[in-house]
Tab-separated table of C-alpha atoms in Angstrom:
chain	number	residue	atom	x	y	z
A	68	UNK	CA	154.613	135.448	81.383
A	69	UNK	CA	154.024	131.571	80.831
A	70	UNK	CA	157.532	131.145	79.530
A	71	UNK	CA	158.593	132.454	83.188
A	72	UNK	CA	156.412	130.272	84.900
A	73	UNK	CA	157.709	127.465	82.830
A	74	UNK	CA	161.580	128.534	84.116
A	75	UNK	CA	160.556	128.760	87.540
A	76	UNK	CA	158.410	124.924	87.679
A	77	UNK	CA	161.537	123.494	85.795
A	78	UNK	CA	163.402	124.958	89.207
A	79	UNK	CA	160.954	124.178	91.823
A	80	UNK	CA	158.267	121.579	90.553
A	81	UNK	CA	155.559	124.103	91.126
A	82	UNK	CA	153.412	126.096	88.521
A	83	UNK	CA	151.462	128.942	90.046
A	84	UNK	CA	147.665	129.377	88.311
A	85	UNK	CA	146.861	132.537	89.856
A	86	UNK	CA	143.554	133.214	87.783
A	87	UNK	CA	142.662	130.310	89.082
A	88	UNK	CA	143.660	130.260	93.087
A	89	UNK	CA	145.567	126.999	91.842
A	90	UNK	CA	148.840	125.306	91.056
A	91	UNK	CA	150.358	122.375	89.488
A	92	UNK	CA	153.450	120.484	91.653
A	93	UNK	CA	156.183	118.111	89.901
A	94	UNK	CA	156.601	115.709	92.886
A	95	UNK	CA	159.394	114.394	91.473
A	96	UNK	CA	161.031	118.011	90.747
A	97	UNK	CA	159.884	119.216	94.839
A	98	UNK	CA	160.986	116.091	96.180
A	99	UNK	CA	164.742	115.940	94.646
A	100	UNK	CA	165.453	119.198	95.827
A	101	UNK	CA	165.841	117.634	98.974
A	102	UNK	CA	169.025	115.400	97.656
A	103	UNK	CA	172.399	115.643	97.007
A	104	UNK	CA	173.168	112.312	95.234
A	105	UNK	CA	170.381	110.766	94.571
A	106	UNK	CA	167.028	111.880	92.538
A	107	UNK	CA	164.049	109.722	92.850
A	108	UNK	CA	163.577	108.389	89.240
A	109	UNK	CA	159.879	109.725	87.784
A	110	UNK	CA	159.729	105.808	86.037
A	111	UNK	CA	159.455	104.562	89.763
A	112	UNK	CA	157.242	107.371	90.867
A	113	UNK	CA	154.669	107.783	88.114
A	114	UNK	CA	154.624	103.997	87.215
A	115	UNK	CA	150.952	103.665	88.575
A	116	UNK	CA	149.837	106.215	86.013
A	117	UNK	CA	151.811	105.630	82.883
A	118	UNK	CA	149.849	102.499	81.284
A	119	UNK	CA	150.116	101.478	77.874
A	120	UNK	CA	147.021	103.542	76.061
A	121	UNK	CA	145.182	100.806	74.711
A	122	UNK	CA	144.645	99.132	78.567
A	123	UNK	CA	143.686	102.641	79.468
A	124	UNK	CA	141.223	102.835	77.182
A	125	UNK	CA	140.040	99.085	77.773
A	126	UNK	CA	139.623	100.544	81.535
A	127	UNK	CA	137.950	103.630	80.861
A	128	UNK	CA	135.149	101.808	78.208
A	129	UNK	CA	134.988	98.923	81.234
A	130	UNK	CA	134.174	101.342	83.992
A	131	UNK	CA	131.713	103.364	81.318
A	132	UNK	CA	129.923	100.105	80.890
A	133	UNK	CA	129.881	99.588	84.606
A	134	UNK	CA	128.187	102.820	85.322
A	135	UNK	CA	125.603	102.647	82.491
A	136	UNK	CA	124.381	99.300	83.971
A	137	UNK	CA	124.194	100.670	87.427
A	138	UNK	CA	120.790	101.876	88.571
A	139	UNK	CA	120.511	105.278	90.018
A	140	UNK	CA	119.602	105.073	93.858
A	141	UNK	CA	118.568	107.685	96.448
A	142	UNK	CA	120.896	108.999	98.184
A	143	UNK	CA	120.632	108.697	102.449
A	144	UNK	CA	121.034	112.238	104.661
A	145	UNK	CA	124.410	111.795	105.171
A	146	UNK	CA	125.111	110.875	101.156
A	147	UNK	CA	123.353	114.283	100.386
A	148	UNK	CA	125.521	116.386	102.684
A	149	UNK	CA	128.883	114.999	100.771
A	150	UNK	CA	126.926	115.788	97.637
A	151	UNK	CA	126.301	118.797	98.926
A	152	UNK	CA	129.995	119.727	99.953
A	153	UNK	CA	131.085	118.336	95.991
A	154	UNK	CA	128.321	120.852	94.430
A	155	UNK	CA	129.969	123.852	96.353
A	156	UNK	CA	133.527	123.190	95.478
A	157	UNK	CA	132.928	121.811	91.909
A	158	UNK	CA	133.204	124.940	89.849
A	159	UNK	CA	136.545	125.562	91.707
A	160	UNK	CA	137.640	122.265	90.657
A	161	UNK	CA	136.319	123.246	87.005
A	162	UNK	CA	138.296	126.261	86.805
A	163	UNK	CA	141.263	125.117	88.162
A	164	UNK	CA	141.176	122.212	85.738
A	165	UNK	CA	139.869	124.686	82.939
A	166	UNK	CA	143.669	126.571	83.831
A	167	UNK	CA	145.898	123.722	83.611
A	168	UNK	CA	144.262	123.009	80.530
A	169	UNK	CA	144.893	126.199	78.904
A	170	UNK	CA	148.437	126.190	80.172
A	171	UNK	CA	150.192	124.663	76.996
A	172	UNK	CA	153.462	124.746	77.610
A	173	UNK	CA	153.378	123.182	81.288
A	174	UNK	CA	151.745	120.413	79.561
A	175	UNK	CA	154.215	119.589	77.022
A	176	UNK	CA	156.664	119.002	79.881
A	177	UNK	CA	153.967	116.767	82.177
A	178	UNK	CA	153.531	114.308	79.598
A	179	UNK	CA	157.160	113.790	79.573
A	180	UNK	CA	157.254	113.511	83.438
A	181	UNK	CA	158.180	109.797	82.762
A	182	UNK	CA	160.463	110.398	80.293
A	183	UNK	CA	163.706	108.920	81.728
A	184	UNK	CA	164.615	105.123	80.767
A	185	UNK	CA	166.875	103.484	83.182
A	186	UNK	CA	169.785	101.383	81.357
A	187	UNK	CA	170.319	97.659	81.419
A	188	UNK	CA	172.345	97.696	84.445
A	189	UNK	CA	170.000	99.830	86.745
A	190	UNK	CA	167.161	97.302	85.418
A	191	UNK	CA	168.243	94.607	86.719
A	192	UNK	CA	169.311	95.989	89.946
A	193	UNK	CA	165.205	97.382	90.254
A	194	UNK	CA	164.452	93.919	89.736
A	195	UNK	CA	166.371	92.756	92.696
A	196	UNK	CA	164.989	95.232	94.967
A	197	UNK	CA	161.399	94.550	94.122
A	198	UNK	CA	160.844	92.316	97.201
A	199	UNK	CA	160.063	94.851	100.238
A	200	UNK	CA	160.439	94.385	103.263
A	201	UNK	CA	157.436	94.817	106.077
A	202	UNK	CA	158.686	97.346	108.957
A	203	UNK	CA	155.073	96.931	110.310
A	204	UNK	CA	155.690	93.541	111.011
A	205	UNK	CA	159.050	93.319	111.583
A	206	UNK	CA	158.164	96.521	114.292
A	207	UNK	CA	155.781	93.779	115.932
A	208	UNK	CA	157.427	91.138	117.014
A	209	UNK	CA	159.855	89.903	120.137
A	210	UNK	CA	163.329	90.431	118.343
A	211	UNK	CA	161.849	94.336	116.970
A	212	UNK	CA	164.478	95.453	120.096
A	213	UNK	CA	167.667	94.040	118.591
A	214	UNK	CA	167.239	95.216	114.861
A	215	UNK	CA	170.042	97.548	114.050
A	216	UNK	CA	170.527	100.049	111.163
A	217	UNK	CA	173.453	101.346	109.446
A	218	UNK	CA	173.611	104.447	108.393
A	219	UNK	CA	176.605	105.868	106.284
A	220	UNK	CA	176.515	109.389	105.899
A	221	UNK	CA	179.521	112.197	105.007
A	222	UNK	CA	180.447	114.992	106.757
A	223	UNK	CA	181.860	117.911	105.116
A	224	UNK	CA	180.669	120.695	102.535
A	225	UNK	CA	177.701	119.851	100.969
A	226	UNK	CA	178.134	121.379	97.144
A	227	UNK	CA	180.883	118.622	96.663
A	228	UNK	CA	178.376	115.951	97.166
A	229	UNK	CA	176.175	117.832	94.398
A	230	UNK	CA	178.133	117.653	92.035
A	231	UNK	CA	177.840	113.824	92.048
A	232	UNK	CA	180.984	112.624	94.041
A	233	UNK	CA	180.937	109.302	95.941
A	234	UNK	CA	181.847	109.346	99.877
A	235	UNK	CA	184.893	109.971	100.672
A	236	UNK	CA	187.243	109.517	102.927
A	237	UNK	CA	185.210	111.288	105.466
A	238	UNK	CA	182.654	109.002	105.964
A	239	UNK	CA	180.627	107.880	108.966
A	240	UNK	CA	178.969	105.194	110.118
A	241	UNK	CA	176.569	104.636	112.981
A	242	UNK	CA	174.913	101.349	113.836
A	243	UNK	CA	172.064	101.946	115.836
A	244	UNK	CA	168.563	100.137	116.824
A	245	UNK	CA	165.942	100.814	114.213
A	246	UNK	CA	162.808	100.988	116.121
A	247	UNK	CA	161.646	103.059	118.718
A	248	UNK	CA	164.731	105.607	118.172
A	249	UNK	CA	164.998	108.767	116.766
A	250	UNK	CA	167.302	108.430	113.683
A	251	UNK	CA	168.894	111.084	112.444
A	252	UNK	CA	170.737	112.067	108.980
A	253	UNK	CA	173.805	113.821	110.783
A	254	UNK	CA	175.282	114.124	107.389
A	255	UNK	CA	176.032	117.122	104.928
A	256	UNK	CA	174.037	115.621	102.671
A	257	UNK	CA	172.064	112.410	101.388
A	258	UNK	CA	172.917	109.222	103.846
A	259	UNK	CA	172.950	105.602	102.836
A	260	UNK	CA	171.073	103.161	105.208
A	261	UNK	CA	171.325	99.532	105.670
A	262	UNK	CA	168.786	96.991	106.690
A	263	UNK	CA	168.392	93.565	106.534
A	264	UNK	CA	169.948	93.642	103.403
A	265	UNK	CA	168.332	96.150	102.239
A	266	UNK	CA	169.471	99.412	100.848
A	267	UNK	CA	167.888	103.440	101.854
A	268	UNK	CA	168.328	106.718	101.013
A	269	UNK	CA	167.965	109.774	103.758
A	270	UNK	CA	167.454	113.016	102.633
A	271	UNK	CA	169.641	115.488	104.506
A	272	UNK	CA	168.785	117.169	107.554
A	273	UNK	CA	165.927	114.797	108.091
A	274	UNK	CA	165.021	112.391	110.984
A	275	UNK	CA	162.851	110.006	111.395
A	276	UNK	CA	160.994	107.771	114.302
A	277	UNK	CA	160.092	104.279	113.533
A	278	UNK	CA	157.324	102.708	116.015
A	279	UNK	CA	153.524	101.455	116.572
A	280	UNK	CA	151.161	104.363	117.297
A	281	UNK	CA	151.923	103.563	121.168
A	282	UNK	CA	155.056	105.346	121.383
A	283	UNK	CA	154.664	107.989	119.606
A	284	UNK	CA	154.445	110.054	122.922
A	285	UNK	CA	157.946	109.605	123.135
A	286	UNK	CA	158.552	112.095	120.113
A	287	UNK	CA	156.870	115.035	122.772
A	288	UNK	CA	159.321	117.518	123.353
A	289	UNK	CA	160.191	118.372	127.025
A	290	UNK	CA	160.116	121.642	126.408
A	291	UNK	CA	157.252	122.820	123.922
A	292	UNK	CA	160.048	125.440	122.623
A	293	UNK	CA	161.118	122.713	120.930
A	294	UNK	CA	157.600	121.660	119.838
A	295	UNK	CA	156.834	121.430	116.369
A	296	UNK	CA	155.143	124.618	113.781
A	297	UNK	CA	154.092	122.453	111.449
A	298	UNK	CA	152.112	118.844	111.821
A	299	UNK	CA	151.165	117.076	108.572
A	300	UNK	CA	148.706	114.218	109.421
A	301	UNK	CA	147.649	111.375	106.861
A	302	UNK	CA	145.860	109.401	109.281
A	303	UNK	CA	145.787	105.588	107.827
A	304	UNK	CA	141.559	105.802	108.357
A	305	UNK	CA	139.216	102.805	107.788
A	306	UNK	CA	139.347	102.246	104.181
A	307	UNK	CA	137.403	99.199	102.059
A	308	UNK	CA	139.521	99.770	99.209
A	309	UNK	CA	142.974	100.064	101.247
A	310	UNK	CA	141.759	96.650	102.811
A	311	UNK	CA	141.081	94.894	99.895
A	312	UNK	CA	144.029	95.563	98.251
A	313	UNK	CA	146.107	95.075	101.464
A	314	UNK	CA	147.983	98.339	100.270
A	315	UNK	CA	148.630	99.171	105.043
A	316	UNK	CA	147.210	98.338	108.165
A	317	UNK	CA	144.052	100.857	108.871
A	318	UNK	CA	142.959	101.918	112.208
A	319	UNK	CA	139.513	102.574	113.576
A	320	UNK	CA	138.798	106.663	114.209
A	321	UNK	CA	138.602	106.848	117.582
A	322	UNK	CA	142.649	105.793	117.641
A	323	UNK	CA	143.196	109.111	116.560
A	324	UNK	CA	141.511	110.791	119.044
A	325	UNK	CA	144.039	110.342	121.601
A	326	UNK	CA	147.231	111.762	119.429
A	327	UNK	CA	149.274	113.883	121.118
A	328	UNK	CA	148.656	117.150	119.085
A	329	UNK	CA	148.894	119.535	121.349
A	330	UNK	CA	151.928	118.357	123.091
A	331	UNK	CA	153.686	118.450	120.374
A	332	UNK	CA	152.713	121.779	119.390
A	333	UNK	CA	155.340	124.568	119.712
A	334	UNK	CA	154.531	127.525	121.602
A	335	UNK	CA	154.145	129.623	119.236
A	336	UNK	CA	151.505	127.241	117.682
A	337	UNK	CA	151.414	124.937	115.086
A	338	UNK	CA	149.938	124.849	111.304
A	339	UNK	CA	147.996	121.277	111.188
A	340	UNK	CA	147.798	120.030	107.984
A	341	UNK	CA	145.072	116.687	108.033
A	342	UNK	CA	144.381	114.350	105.049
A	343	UNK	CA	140.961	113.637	104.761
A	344	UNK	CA	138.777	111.306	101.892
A	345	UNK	CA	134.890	112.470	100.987
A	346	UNK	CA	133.390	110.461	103.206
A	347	UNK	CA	130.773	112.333	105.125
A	348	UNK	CA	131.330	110.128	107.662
A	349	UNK	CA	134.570	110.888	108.176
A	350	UNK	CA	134.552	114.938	107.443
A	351	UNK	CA	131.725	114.837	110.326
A	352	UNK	CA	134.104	113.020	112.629
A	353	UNK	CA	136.696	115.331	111.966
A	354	UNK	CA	134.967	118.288	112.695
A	355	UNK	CA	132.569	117.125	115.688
A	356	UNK	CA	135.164	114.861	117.213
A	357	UNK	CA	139.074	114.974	116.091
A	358	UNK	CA	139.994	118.177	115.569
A	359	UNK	CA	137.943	118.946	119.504
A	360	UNK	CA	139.604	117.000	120.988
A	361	UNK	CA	142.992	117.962	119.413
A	362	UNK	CA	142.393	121.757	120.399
A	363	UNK	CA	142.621	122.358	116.866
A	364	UNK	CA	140.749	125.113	115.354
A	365	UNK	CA	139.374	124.881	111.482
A	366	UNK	CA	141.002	127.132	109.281
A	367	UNK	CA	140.091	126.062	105.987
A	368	UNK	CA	140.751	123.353	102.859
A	369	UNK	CA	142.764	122.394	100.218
A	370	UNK	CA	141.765	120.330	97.541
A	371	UNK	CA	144.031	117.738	95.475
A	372	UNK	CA	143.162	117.031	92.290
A	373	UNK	CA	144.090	114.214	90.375
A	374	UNK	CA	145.378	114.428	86.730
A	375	UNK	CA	146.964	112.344	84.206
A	376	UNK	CA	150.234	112.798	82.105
A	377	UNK	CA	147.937	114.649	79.629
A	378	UNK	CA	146.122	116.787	81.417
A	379	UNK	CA	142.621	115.146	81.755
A	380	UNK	CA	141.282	114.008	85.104
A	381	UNK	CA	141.740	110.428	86.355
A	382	UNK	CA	138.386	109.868	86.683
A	383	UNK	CA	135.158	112.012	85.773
A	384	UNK	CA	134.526	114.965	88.271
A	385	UNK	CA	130.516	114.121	89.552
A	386	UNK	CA	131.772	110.225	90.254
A	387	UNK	CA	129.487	109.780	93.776
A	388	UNK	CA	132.374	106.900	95.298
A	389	UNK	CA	135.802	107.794	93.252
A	390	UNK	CA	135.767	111.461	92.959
A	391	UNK	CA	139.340	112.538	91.507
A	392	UNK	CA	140.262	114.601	94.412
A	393	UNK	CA	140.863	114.548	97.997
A	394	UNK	CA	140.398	117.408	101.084
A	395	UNK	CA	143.679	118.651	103.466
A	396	UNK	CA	141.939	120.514	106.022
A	397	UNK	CA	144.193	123.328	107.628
A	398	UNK	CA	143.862	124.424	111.251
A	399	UNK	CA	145.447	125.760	114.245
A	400	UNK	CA	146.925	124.500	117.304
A	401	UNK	CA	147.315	126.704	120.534
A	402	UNK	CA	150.820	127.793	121.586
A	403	UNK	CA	151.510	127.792	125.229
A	404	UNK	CA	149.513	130.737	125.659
A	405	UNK	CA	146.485	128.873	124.769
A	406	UNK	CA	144.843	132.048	122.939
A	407	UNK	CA	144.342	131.384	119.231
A	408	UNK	CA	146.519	133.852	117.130
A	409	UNK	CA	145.557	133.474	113.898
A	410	UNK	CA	148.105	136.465	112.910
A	411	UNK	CA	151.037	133.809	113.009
A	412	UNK	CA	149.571	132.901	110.211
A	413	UNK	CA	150.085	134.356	106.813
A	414	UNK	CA	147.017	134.477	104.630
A	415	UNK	CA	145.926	131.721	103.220
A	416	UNK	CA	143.746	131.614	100.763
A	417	UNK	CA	140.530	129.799	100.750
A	418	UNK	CA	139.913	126.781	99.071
A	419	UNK	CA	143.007	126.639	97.144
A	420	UNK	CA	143.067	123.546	94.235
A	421	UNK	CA	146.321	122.165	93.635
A	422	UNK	CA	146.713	119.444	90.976
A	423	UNK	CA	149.590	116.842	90.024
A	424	UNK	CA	149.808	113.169	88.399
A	425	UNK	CA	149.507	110.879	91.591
A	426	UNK	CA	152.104	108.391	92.403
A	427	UNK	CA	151.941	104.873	94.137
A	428	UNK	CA	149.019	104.060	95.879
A	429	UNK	CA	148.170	106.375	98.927
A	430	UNK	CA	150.943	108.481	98.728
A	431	UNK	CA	150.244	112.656	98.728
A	432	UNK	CA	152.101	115.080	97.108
A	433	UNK	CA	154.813	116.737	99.046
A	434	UNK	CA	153.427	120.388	100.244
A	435	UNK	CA	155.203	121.132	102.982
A	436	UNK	CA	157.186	123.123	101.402
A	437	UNK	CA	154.167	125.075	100.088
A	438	UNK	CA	152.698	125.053	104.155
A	439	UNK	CA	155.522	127.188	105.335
A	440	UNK	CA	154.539	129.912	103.208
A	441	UNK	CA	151.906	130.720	105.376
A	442	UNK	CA	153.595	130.307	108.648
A	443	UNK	CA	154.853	133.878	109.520
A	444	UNK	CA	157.670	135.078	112.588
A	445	UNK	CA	159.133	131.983	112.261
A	446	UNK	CA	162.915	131.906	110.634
A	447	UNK	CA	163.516	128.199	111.447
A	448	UNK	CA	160.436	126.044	111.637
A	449	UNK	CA	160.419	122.516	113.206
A	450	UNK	CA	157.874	120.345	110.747
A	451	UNK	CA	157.044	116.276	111.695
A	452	UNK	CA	154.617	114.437	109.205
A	453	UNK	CA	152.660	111.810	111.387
A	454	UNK	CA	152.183	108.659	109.582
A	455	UNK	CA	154.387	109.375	107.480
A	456	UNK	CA	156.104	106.750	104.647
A	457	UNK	CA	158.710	108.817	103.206
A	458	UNK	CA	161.184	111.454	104.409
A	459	UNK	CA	161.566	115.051	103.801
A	460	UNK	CA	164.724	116.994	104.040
A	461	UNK	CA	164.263	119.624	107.429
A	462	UNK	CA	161.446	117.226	108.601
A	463	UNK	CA	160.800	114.666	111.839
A	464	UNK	CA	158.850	111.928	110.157
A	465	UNK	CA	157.140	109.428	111.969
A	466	UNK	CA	155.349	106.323	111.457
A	467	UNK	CA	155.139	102.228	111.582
A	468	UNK	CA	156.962	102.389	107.789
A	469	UNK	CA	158.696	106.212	107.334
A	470	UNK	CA	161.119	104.395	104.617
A	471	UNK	CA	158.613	102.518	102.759
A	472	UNK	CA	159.406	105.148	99.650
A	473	UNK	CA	163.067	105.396	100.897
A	474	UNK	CA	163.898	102.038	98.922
A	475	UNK	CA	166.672	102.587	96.980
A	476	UNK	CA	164.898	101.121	94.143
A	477	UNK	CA	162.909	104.316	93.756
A	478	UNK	CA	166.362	106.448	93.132
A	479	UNK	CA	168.635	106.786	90.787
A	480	UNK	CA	172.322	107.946	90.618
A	481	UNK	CA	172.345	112.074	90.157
A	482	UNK	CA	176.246	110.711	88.117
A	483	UNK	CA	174.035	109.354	85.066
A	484	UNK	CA	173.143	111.315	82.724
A	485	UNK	CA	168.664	111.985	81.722
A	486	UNK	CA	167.671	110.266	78.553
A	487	UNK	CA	164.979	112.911	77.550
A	488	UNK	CA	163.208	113.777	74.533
A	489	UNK	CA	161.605	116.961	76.227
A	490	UNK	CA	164.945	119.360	76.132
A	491	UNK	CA	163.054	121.398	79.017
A	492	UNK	CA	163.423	118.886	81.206
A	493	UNK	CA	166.766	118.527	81.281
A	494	UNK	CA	166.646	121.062	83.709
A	495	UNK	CA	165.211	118.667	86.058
A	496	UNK	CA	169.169	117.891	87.528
């Protein structure tokens, strides 16, 4: 049974726990399904996580010390009610855990998820991409109107492209302004985009929409036929740590009160998917405030819990400010109709766990895939991620930086070969 579960995450990144209402996702694996060309290299995706052991354990003994010299202090109304809200989904976390832990084989393959070493060539090529640019600020001032990018893109059958051919002779080019436009991969399979000197990769079928939170109105469909099924959220909220580290811009909540969620809803109604931290602050706002005033109604959570390469959590469970897991609250928009039908949805299961070694800073695993499992009566679903920083084949993305993880220096080639010590993972191409 586990050696078929191992096939099946070698093909699609994800490893079912059943026992456990859980699973374990690849990133890496989901997200290059989307490509023809191109894979995104795990080096440039799980660098955050893959330090040498001994400054790991320098770290851990640092932060142990930390804590022991901290004095315990009472905790305020709204501290308890997190608490709380931890105590009543910690023994899901626990088992869930508990069953990636007892899953042996999956974990021989995650702690080769960084396996790959690029050569000499491709080094020094990552080295010249390391300086990124800003689209926030480039989006902000006078001349944001006459920026232009190219996008190259081939048209034709897509299984030539996979199996690693260069464009052709059919190739197109369109130049067009890269803000405030609706971009769109028109290609058969991955596109090439220029900016500023600067080299991206699209994922096929995808578009995206590059602006300040003020025009996002102008993604509303004029007909909510065309509305969307599925709308991811990851909301940049007021963060301390995202503000000390200068990692993006944050926003104050009530901003997101006036997002046009239920204009871009289609009218059959729309999964919303909403990333949320533990703040209590911030869960009450959601659920007294947001999703109100979205017309959303709560369907239930999802909880993301952070592992490294071996297995172990990246920090310890009961941690009161850096708890190794954070909350996607699921819930329903109206259709046209304005009656909630919850039977357009499939069932979803209640407090599902899923679990995977994060990569950069802020950025979530991709589960959108996983989403339209539950979206029933619908053959061909129209999905847009809001704030969004990378792009996802089939999806509308949309955001002040949707190609922030589109940098070509987080790809590789799919012509070169895997340098891999785990056979299994050859599979990965």
């Amino acid at each position: 049974m586990e050696d078929d579960q191992l096939s099946s995450f070698l093909k699609s990144g994800v490893y079912r726990l059943q026992s456990a209402n859980a699973f374990f996702i690849d990133p890496v694996r989901v997200v290059n399904r989307s490509y023809t060309r191109y894979r995104v290299s795990p080096s440039a995706y799980y660098s955050r996580f893959f330090e040498s052991t001994e400054k790991l354990e320098t770290s851990a003994e640092s932060r142990k010390r930390k804590r022991k010299e901290k004095k315990t202090i009472s905790l305020n109304e709204r501290e308890k009610v997190a608490e709380q809200r931890h105590q009543e989904v910690r023994p899901l976390l626990l088992k869930a855990h508990g069953a990636l832990l007892g899953a042996t084989e999956l974990l021989k393959v995650v702690r080769n998820l960084r396996c790959e070493e690029c050569t000499d060539e491709e080094r020094r090529e990552l080295s010249q991409q390391s300086c990124e640019l800003s689209f926030v600020d480039l989006g902000s001032v006078w001349q944001a109107p006459l920026y232009e990018i190219v996008l190259n893109y081939q048209e034709g059958d897509a299984h030539i492209e996979n199996e690693g051919s260069r464009l052709g002779e059919d190739l197109k080019q369109d130049v067009i302004p890269a803000f405030d436009n609706l971009i769109v991969n028109k290609g058969s399979g991955d596109a090439e985009a220029e900016f500023l000197n600067h080299k991206y990769i699209i994922p096929k079928e995808s578009c995206f929409y590059m602006s300040d939170v003020r025009k996002i109105h102008n993604l509303i469909p004029a007909d909510s036929d065309s509305g969307f099924n599925i709308i991811v959220i990851d909301p940049p909220w007021e963060n301390s740590s995202a503000h000390q580290k200068q990692r993006y811009q944050t926003l104050p909540n009530r901003f997101f009160l006036s997002l046009p969620i239920k204009q871009l809803t289609h009218t059959a109604g729309a999964l919303v998917a909403l990333w949320v931290t533990n703040k209590e602050k911030l869960r009450s706002f959601v659920e007294k405030e947001l999703f109100p005033a979205w017309g959303v109604k709560y369907v239930t959570s999802f909880y993301w819990l952070k592992v490294k390469a071996n297995g172990s959590l990246i920090s310890e469970l009961d941690l009161f400010h850096h708890r190794p897991y954070e909350c996607l609250l699921l819930g329903y928009s109206d259709g046209k109709d304005n009656t909630s039908d919850f039977s357009k949805l499939n069932a979803i299961p209640n407090n599902q766990v899923f679990m995977s070694v994060p990569g950069d800073y802020s950025r979530k695993p991709p589960i959108g895939e996983l989403l339209l499992e539950y979206m029933s009566g619908t053959k061909h679903a129209h999905c847009i991620e809001l704030f969004s920083r990378e792009l996802s084949a089939g999806w509308t993305s949309w955001g002040n930086e949707p190609l922030h993880f589109q940098a070509s220096k987080y790809f590789v080639s799919k012509n070169r070969q895997m340098k891999a010590p785990d056979s299994a993972y050859n599979s990965f191409t």
